Coordinates of C-alpha atoms and ligand atoms in Angstrom, one line a residue:
M1 CA -42.0 133.2 14.6
A2 CA -40.9 134.8 17.7
K3 CA -41.6 139.0 17.3
F4 CA -41.4 141.8 19.9
I5 CA -45.0 143.3 20.9
V6 CA -43.1 147.6 21.4
G7 CA -45.6 150.3 23.5
T8 CA -45.1 153.9 24.6
S9 CA -42.8 153.8 26.9
K10 CA -41.8 158.2 27.5
G11 CA -38.9 158.4 30.2
L12 CA -36.1 155.5 30.2
K13 CA -35.5 155.3 33.5
G14 CA -32.1 153.4 35.3
N15 CA -28.8 151.1 34.6
V16 CA -27.8 149.0 31.8
T17 CA -25.2 146.5 31.2
I18 CA -23.3 146.7 28.4
S19 CA -22.8 142.5 27.3
G20 CA -19.5 141.7 25.4
S21 CA -18.4 142.4 21.9
K22 CA -20.0 140.7 19.7
N23 CA -17.7 141.8 16.5
A24 CA -14.6 140.6 19.0
I25 CA -15.3 136.6 20.4
L26 CA -16.1 135.8 17.2
P27 CA -12.3 136.8 15.8
I28 CA -11.3 135.5 19.0
L29 CA -13.2 132.1 18.6
A30 CA -11.4 132.2 15.0
A31 CA -8.2 133.4 16.5
T32 CA -8.1 129.5 19.4
L33 CA -7.3 127.8 16.6
L34 CA -3.9 128.5 16.2
T35 CA -3.3 127.3 19.4
E36 CA -2.7 123.7 20.7
E37 CA -4.2 125.1 24.5
D38 CA -6.4 125.8 26.7
C39 CA -8.0 128.9 26.2
T40 CA -10.3 130.7 28.4
V41 CA -12.4 133.9 27.3
K42 CA -15.3 136.3 29.6
S43 CA -18.3 138.0 29.3
V44 CA -18.9 136.1 26.2
P45 CA -22.4 137.4 24.8
V46 CA -24.5 134.4 24.6
L47 CA -26.0 135.0 20.7
S48 CA -26.6 133.4 18.5
D49 CA -23.4 134.2 15.9
V50 CA -21.4 132.9 18.7
I51 CA -23.5 129.9 19.5
A52 CA -23.9 129.2 15.9
L53 CA -19.3 129.4 15.1
C54 CA -18.8 127.4 18.5
S55 CA -21.5 124.7 17.5
M56 CA -19.2 124.6 13.5
L57 CA -15.5 125.0 16.1
K58 CA -17.4 121.8 17.5
D59 CA -17.9 119.8 14.2
M60 CA -14.0 120.1 13.5
G61 CA -13.5 118.0 17.3
V62 CA -12.5 121.6 18.6
D63 CA -13.1 121.0 22.4
I64 CA -15.4 123.8 23.6
V65 CA -17.7 124.1 26.8
F66 CA -20.1 127.6 27.1
D67 CA -21.6 128.5 30.3
K68 CA -24.3 130.6 29.2
E69 CA -24.1 131.8 33.0
Q70 CA -20.9 132.3 33.7
E71 CA -20.4 134.6 29.9
S72 CA -17.3 132.1 29.9
I73 CA -16.0 130.2 27.2
A74 CA -13.0 127.3 27.4
V75 CA -12.2 126.5 23.9
R76 CA -9.0 123.5 23.6
A77 CA -8.3 122.8 19.4
K78 CA -5.6 120.8 19.8
N79 CA -6.2 118.0 17.3
I80 CA -9.2 119.0 14.8
S81 CA -10.8 116.1 13.0
K82 CA -11.2 118.2 9.9
T83 CA -10.3 122.0 7.8
E84 CA -13.6 122.3 6.4
A85 CA -17.1 124.1 7.3
D86 CA -20.1 122.9 6.6
Y87 CA -22.0 125.1 4.4
E88 CA -25.8 125.4 6.3
K89 CA -23.7 126.7 9.8
A90 CA -21.3 128.8 7.8
G91 CA -23.7 130.0 5.9
K92 CA -25.5 132.2 9.1
L93 CA -23.0 134.0 9.8
R94 CA -20.3 136.2 7.8
G95 CA -18.3 135.7 10.9
S96 CA -16.7 132.3 9.8
F97 CA -15.0 133.0 7.1
L98 CA -13.3 134.1 9.8
I99 CA -11.4 130.6 10.6
M100 CA -10.0 130.5 7.0
G101 CA -6.6 132.8 8.5
P102 CA -6.7 130.7 11.4
L103 CA -6.8 127.5 10.0
L104 CA -4.8 128.1 7.0
A105 CA -1.8 128.8 9.4
R106 CA -2.1 126.0 11.1
Y107 CA -3.0 123.3 8.9
K108 CA -1.9 125.3 6.5
E109 CA -5.5 124.3 4.8
A110 CA -9.3 125.6 4.7
N111 CA -12.4 124.7 2.8
I112 CA -14.8 127.2 4.1
P113 CA -17.9 128.1 2.0
L114 CA -17.8 131.6 0.7
P115 CA -20.6 133.5 2.6
G116 CA -22.4 135.2 0.1
G117 CA -25.2 138.6 -0.1
C118 CA -26.8 139.3 3.1
P119 CA -29.6 142.3 2.8
I120 CA -26.9 145.4 3.0
G121 CA -25.2 143.4 0.6
S122 CA -22.6 142.0 -2.2
R123 CA -20.5 141.3 0.9
P124 CA -17.6 140.3 -1.1
V125 CA -14.1 137.7 0.7
D126 CA -11.7 139.6 -2.6
L127 CA -9.4 141.4 0.3
H128 CA -9.0 138.5 2.7
L129 CA -7.7 136.2 -0.5
K130 CA -5.8 138.6 -1.5
G131 CA -4.2 139.4 1.7
F132 CA -3.5 135.3 2.0
S133 CA -2.4 134.9 -1.8
A134 CA 0.6 137.5 -1.0
L135 CA 1.3 135.2 2.2
G136 CA 1.5 132.1 0.1
A137 CA -1.5 130.8 -0.6
K138 CA -3.3 129.4 -3.1
T139 CA -7.5 129.7 -3.3
Q140 CA -9.3 127.7 -5.0
Q141 CA -12.3 128.3 -5.7
A142 CA -15.5 124.9 -6.9
H143 CA -19.6 124.1 -5.1
G144 CA -19.8 127.8 -3.7
S145 CA -16.1 127.5 -1.6
I146 CA -13.0 128.2 -1.4
H147 CA -10.0 126.1 -0.8
I148 CA -7.3 127.4 0.1
T149 CA -3.6 125.6 1.1
A150 CA 0.4 126.5 1.0
R151 CA 3.3 124.6 2.3
Q152 CA 4.8 127.4 4.1
L153 CA 3.0 131.0 4.2
K154 CA 5.8 133.4 4.1
G155 CA 5.4 137.9 5.0
D156 CA 5.6 140.1 3.2
K157 CA 3.8 143.9 2.2
I158 CA -0.1 143.5 1.8
Y159 CA -2.2 146.7 0.9
L160 CA -5.4 146.7 1.5
D161 CA -8.1 148.7 -1.3
F162 CA -10.0 149.2 1.7
P163 CA -9.8 149.5 5.5
S164 CA -11.9 146.2 5.7
V165 CA -12.5 144.9 10.1
G166 CA -12.9 141.2 8.8
A167 CA -10.2 141.1 6.3
T168 CA -7.6 142.8 8.6
E169 CA -8.9 140.6 11.2
N170 CA -7.7 137.2 9.0
I171 CA -5.0 138.8 7.6
M172 CA -3.4 139.4 10.8
M173 CA -4.2 136.4 12.4
A174 CA -2.9 134.4 9.5
A175 CA 0.5 135.8 9.8
T176 CA 0.9 134.6 13.4
L177 CA 2.8 132.2 12.7
A178 CA 4.6 133.1 9.2
K179 CA 8.2 133.7 8.6
G180 CA 9.3 136.5 8.0
V181 CA 7.6 139.6 9.1
T182 CA 3.4 141.4 7.3
T183 CA 2.7 145.1 6.5
I184 CA -0.8 145.5 6.7
V185 CA -1.7 148.8 4.8
N186 CA -4.6 150.8 5.1
A187 CA -5.9 148.4 7.6
A188 CA -8.9 148.6 9.7
A189 CA -8.1 150.2 13.4
E190 CA -11.1 149.7 14.6
P191 CA -11.5 148.5 18.4
E192 CA -12.8 144.9 17.8
I193 CA -8.8 144.7 16.1
I194 CA -7.1 146.4 18.9
D195 CA -9.0 143.4 21.2
L196 CA -7.8 141.0 19.0
A197 CA -4.8 141.3 18.8
T198 CA -4.5 142.3 22.5
F199 CA -5.8 138.5 22.2
L200 CA -3.0 136.8 19.9
K201 CA 0.0 138.9 21.5
K202 CA -1.8 136.8 25.1
M203 CA -1.0 133.8 22.5
G204 CA 2.5 134.6 22.3
A205 CA 2.0 136.7 18.8
D206 CA 4.6 139.3 17.8
I207 CA 1.6 142.8 16.2
S208 CA 2.2 146.1 16.4
G209 CA 1.0 149.1 15.4
E210 CA -3.0 148.0 16.4
G211 CA -5.5 151.0 15.9
T212 CA -3.9 152.3 13.4
D213 CA -4.1 151.8 8.9
T214 CA -0.3 150.1 9.7
I215 CA -0.3 146.9 12.1
T216 CA 2.9 145.2 11.7
I217 CA 2.7 141.6 12.7
T218 CA 6.1 138.9 12.7
G219 CA 5.6 135.4 12.6
V220 CA 7.1 133.0 15.2
K221 CA 6.8 129.1 15.8
K222 CA 3.8 128.2 17.9
L223 CA 1.5 130.3 19.9
H224 CA 0.0 129.2 23.6
G225 CA -2.9 129.4 25.2
A226 CA -4.3 133.2 26.7
K227 CA -7.2 134.4 29.0
H228 CA -9.2 137.0 27.9
T229 CA -11.7 139.2 29.4
V230 CA -13.5 140.5 25.7
M231 CA -14.5 144.4 25.4
P232 CA -17.8 145.7 25.8
D233 CA -20.0 146.1 22.9
R234 CA -20.3 149.4 21.4
I235 CA -22.3 149.2 19.3
E236 CA -24.8 148.2 22.0
A237 CA -23.8 150.5 24.0
G238 CA -24.9 153.3 21.6
T239 CA -28.6 151.4 21.0
F240 CA -28.7 152.8 24.1
M241 CA -27.9 156.3 24.2
I242 CA -30.8 156.2 21.5
A243 CA -32.9 154.6 24.0
A244 CA -32.4 157.1 26.8
A245 CA -32.7 160.6 24.1
I246 CA -36.2 159.3 21.9
T247 CA -38.1 158.2 24.6
K248 CA -36.5 161.6 26.9
G249 CA -35.1 159.1 29.3
D250 CA -31.9 159.3 31.8
I251 CA -30.0 156.4 31.3
I252 CA -26.9 155.2 32.9
I253 CA -24.5 152.7 31.3
E254 CA -21.7 151.1 33.2
Q255 CA -19.1 148.9 31.0
V256 CA -18.7 151.5 28.5
I257 CA -14.6 152.5 26.9
E258 CA -15.0 156.1 26.3
R259 CA -12.9 155.6 24.0
D260 CA -14.3 154.4 20.9
L261 CA -17.8 156.1 21.6
K262 CA -16.1 158.9 20.7
P263 CA -17.9 159.0 16.8
I264 CA -21.2 158.1 18.2
L265 CA -20.8 160.7 21.0
A266 CA -20.1 163.4 18.3
K267 CA -23.5 163.4 17.3
L268 CA -24.4 163.2 19.8
S269 CA -23.8 166.1 21.0
E270 CA -24.7 167.5 17.8
A271 CA -27.9 166.5 18.0
N272 CA -28.2 167.7 21.6
V273 CA -28.3 164.8 23.8
K274 CA -26.1 165.0 27.1
T275 CA -23.8 162.4 28.3
E276 CA -22.1 162.6 31.1
K277 CA -19.5 160.5 32.2
I278 CA -19.8 159.2 35.8
E279 CA -17.5 156.5 36.5
E280 CA -13.7 154.9 34.2
K281 CA -16.8 152.9 32.5
T282 CA -20.0 154.5 33.3
L283 CA -22.1 157.7 31.3
R284 CA -25.5 158.6 31.5
V285 CA -27.1 159.8 28.8
Y286 CA -30.2 162.2 29.7
T287 CA -31.5 164.6 27.5
A288 CA -32.5 168.4 28.0
G289 CA -33.8 170.9 26.2
K290 CA -34.6 170.5 22.5
L291 CA -33.3 168.3 19.6
Q292 CA -31.5 169.4 16.7
P293 CA -31.1 168.0 13.8
I294 CA -27.4 166.4 11.9
S295 CA -26.4 165.7 9.0
L296 CA -23.5 162.5 9.3
K297 CA -21.7 160.0 6.9
T298 CA -20.8 156.5 8.1
M299 CA -17.0 155.8 7.9
P300 CA -14.4 153.1 9.3
F301 CA -13.2 154.3 12.0
P302 CA -12.4 157.0 13.5
G303 CA -15.8 157.2 11.5
F304 CA -19.3 157.5 12.3
P305 CA -20.2 153.4 12.2
T306 CA -21.9 152.5 9.3
D307 CA -23.4 149.7 12.7
M308 CA -25.3 153.0 14.6
Q309 CA -26.8 154.0 11.3
A310 CA -30.6 152.6 11.3
P311 CA -30.4 153.4 15.4
F312 CA -29.8 157.2 14.3
M313 CA -31.5 157.0 11.5
S314 CA -35.2 156.5 14.3
L315 CA -33.9 158.9 16.6
L316 CA -33.7 161.7 13.1
S317 CA -36.7 161.0 12.6
I318 CA -38.5 162.2 15.9
I319 CA -36.4 165.1 15.6
K320 CA -38.0 168.7 14.4
G321 CA -36.3 169.5 10.4
T322 CA -33.4 168.1 8.5
S323 CA -31.2 165.1 8.6
V324 CA -29.1 163.3 6.0
I325 CA -26.5 160.0 6.9
T326 CA -24.7 159.1 3.8
E327 CA -23.9 155.3 4.3
T328 CA -20.6 154.8 2.3
V329 CA -19.5 151.9 4.2
F330 CA -22.1 149.3 2.6
E331 CA -24.3 149.7 -0.6
N332 CA -27.7 148.2 0.4
R333 CA -28.5 149.1 4.3
F334 CA -31.2 151.4 3.8
L335 CA -33.9 148.9 4.0
H336 CA -34.9 150.2 7.2
A337 CA -36.3 153.3 5.7
G338 CA -39.0 151.4 4.2
E339 CA -40.2 149.8 7.6
L340 CA -39.4 153.5 9.4
Q341 CA -42.2 155.2 7.2
R342 CA -44.7 152.4 7.8
M343 CA -44.3 153.9 11.4
G344 CA -44.7 157.1 9.4
A345 CA -41.7 158.8 9.0
K346 CA -40.4 160.6 6.6
I347 CA -37.3 159.9 4.1
N348 CA -36.0 160.1 0.9
I349 CA -33.3 157.6 0.1
E350 CA -31.6 159.6 -2.6
S351 CA -28.6 157.2 -4.0
R352 CA -26.1 156.3 -0.8
S353 CA -28.5 159.2 1.7
A354 CA -31.1 159.4 2.3
I355 CA -33.1 162.5 3.4
I356 CA -34.5 162.9 6.6
E357 CA -38.0 166.0 7.2
G358 CA -38.0 164.9 11.3
V359 CA -42.0 164.2 12.1
E360 CA -43.8 165.3 15.8
K361 CA -44.4 161.7 16.1
L362 CA -44.5 157.7 14.8
T363 CA -47.1 155.5 15.2
G364 CA -47.0 151.4 15.9
T365 CA -48.0 149.2 13.3
Q366 CA -47.0 146.3 12.1
V367 CA -43.0 145.6 10.8
K368 CA -40.8 143.7 9.5
A369 CA -36.5 143.7 11.1
T370 CA -34.9 143.0 7.8
D371 CA -31.1 142.9 9.5
L372 CA -29.7 143.1 13.1
R373 CA -28.8 146.5 13.3
A374 CA -32.2 147.8 11.2
G375 CA -33.6 145.5 13.7
A376 CA -32.6 147.8 17.3
G377 CA -33.9 149.8 14.7
L378 CA -37.2 149.1 14.6
I379 CA -37.9 148.9 18.1
L380 CA -36.2 152.6 18.9
S381 CA -39.0 153.9 16.9
A382 CA -41.2 152.0 18.2
L383 CA -40.6 152.8 21.8
A384 CA -41.1 156.2 21.0
A385 CA -44.1 155.6 18.6
E386 CA -47.8 156.6 20.1
G387 CA -50.0 152.5 20.2
K388 CA -48.2 148.5 19.8
T389 CA -46.5 148.3 17.2
E390 CA -45.2 144.6 16.2
I391 CA -41.5 144.0 15.3
S392 CA -40.9 140.2 13.3
D393 CA -38.1 138.5 12.2
I394 CA -36.2 139.4 15.2
Y395 CA -33.8 136.4 14.9
H396 CA -32.4 138.8 13.4
I397 CA -31.5 141.8 17.0
E398 CA -30.7 137.9 18.8
R399 CA -27.4 137.8 16.5
G400 CA -26.5 140.5 18.0
Y401 CA -28.3 142.0 21.3
Y402 CA -28.0 139.9 24.1
N403 CA -31.1 140.4 26.7
I404 CA -32.4 143.4 24.8
E405 CA -35.6 142.5 25.9
K406 CA -34.8 142.0 29.4
K407 CA -33.0 145.5 29.2
L408 CA -35.8 147.9 27.8
K409 CA -38.0 146.6 30.6
N410 CA -35.2 147.0 33.6
L411 CA -35.5 150.5 32.5
G412 CA -39.2 150.9 32.3
A413 CA -39.8 149.6 28.4
D414 CA -43.0 148.4 27.1
I415 CA -42.0 145.3 25.6
C416 CA -42.3 142.1 25.6
R417 CA -41.3 138.8 23.2
V418 CA -43.7 137.1 21.7
E419 CA -44.0 133.0 20.1
Ligands
LIG501 C1 -17.7 144.0 10.1 C2 -18.9 143.8 11.6 C3 -19.5 144.6 11.0 C4 -19.6 145.2 10.5 C5 -18.3 145.7 9.7 C6 -18.5 147.7 9.0 C7 -18.1 141.9 12.8 C8 -18.6 140.2 12.4 N1 -18.9 142.5 11.5 O1 -18.0 143.1 9.2 O2 -20.7 144.5 12.6 O3 -21.3 146.5 9.5 O4 -17.9 145.3 10.1 O5 -18.0 148.3 10.2 O6 -17.3 142.6 12.6 N2 -15.6 144.3 1.4 C9 -15.2 143.8 -0.1 N3 -13.7 142.8 0.2 C10 -14.2 142.2 1.4 C11 -14.1 142.5 2.4 C12 -15.5 143.9 2.8 O7 -15.4 145.0 -0.9 O8 -12.8 141.4 1.5 C13 -16.2 145.3 1.2 C14 -17.3 145.1 1.7 O9 -18.0 144.8 0.7 C15 -18.6 146.5 2.7 C16 -16.3 147.2 3.0 O10 -16.0 146.6 2.9 O11 -18.8 147.2 1.3 C17 -16.4 146.9 4.5 O12 -16.2 145.0 5.0 P1 -15.6 145.0 6.4 O13 -15.0 146.1 7.0 O14 -15.0 143.9 5.5 O15 -17.0 143.9 7.7 P2 -17.3 143.0 8.2 O16 -15.9 142.3 8.0 O17 -17.7 141.8 6.7

């Protein structure tokens, strides 16, 4: 199994270009099932999650050409051969559940394996299913899968108990072809929801309110093909910002949308990490002066993103003083703390909070990526640590970071991937 070997890397310097967003491309790919016409998506990150979803769609008879050099995907879901997803493939990524809404809307039927638990929590899909039921669908669970059917989807008012990103996306896609008006109240407002709504509107959908807590979708008879460029990955951008801070470097980050990064920029500023807008989509991140300990709490957007929690923990673990991180989105997202402790970090977990006492230095050792963002956090800690760090289970990291090793190397990091 592949590993990253990372050595101390002080003062990363240079430019890095952020790739298309993983969390935006997955629902957009699912949405291509809503039309029989050609769709083209550009700025697609070449990630194992994207490849896995393409493979699932191919199995269903969808024509897909993924040009990895050009980072573009051409999709045509003219006639699909089945509305059932393969257990093995669907189990590889939770994003696979996002094909349920589009299949239900266009074919009135879908059979998708339950995504199951994952290291960061149980991750149920009850909110997705409640939304589909409100639109008139019937669901049945058997043999680990959800079989969903509907005669005709009809718009309704849907209150989400929690602003779930996936449930908002799935319901929004199902509602595009439903009869009448659907309102999602307490909807997720993440930038990726806006990107999906933008793509759906290019396909002819009637949607308003995306990016707020109330989204209204008026069903249309048919959707058509569309072309779209995926938004930049705000979590990848945040990860490189921490890379600048933790190595006391000076990095120019290109292809970023400042509005999407506000919650991250606010916390970096509190910690005394400097950021400066160079151009419309370019930010400079550097340090000058002493970094400060901070408190942060993960929340749905526009709150601080849970996906940046692990990278921030890495940074805070070497800032003198006491920092506190409270995780409110997922129930079990502190597994990386144990790995950081092995590198010398002082972290106490008390229920949903991590209390971090900054240490003078971390030391390299063998650690394991327990999930995607935890793995990214370990790379960041390894850059700052004394000696070599060997990170195993890096397949988690490669699910969500395109060319991370190459991008870090270009900035002067000592990192290599070994089989
Ligand atoms: C998406 C992102 C993930 C990010 C998360 C929160 C993708 C592919 N993944 O995941 O990177 O960490 O948003 O920003 O976009 N919940 C329920 N019932 C449901 C659905 C969710 O209880 O039916 C709970 C979850 O267990 C979790 C919380 O809601 O505690 C947030 O989950 P959700 O927003 O749905 O995350 P995902 O869409 O899975």
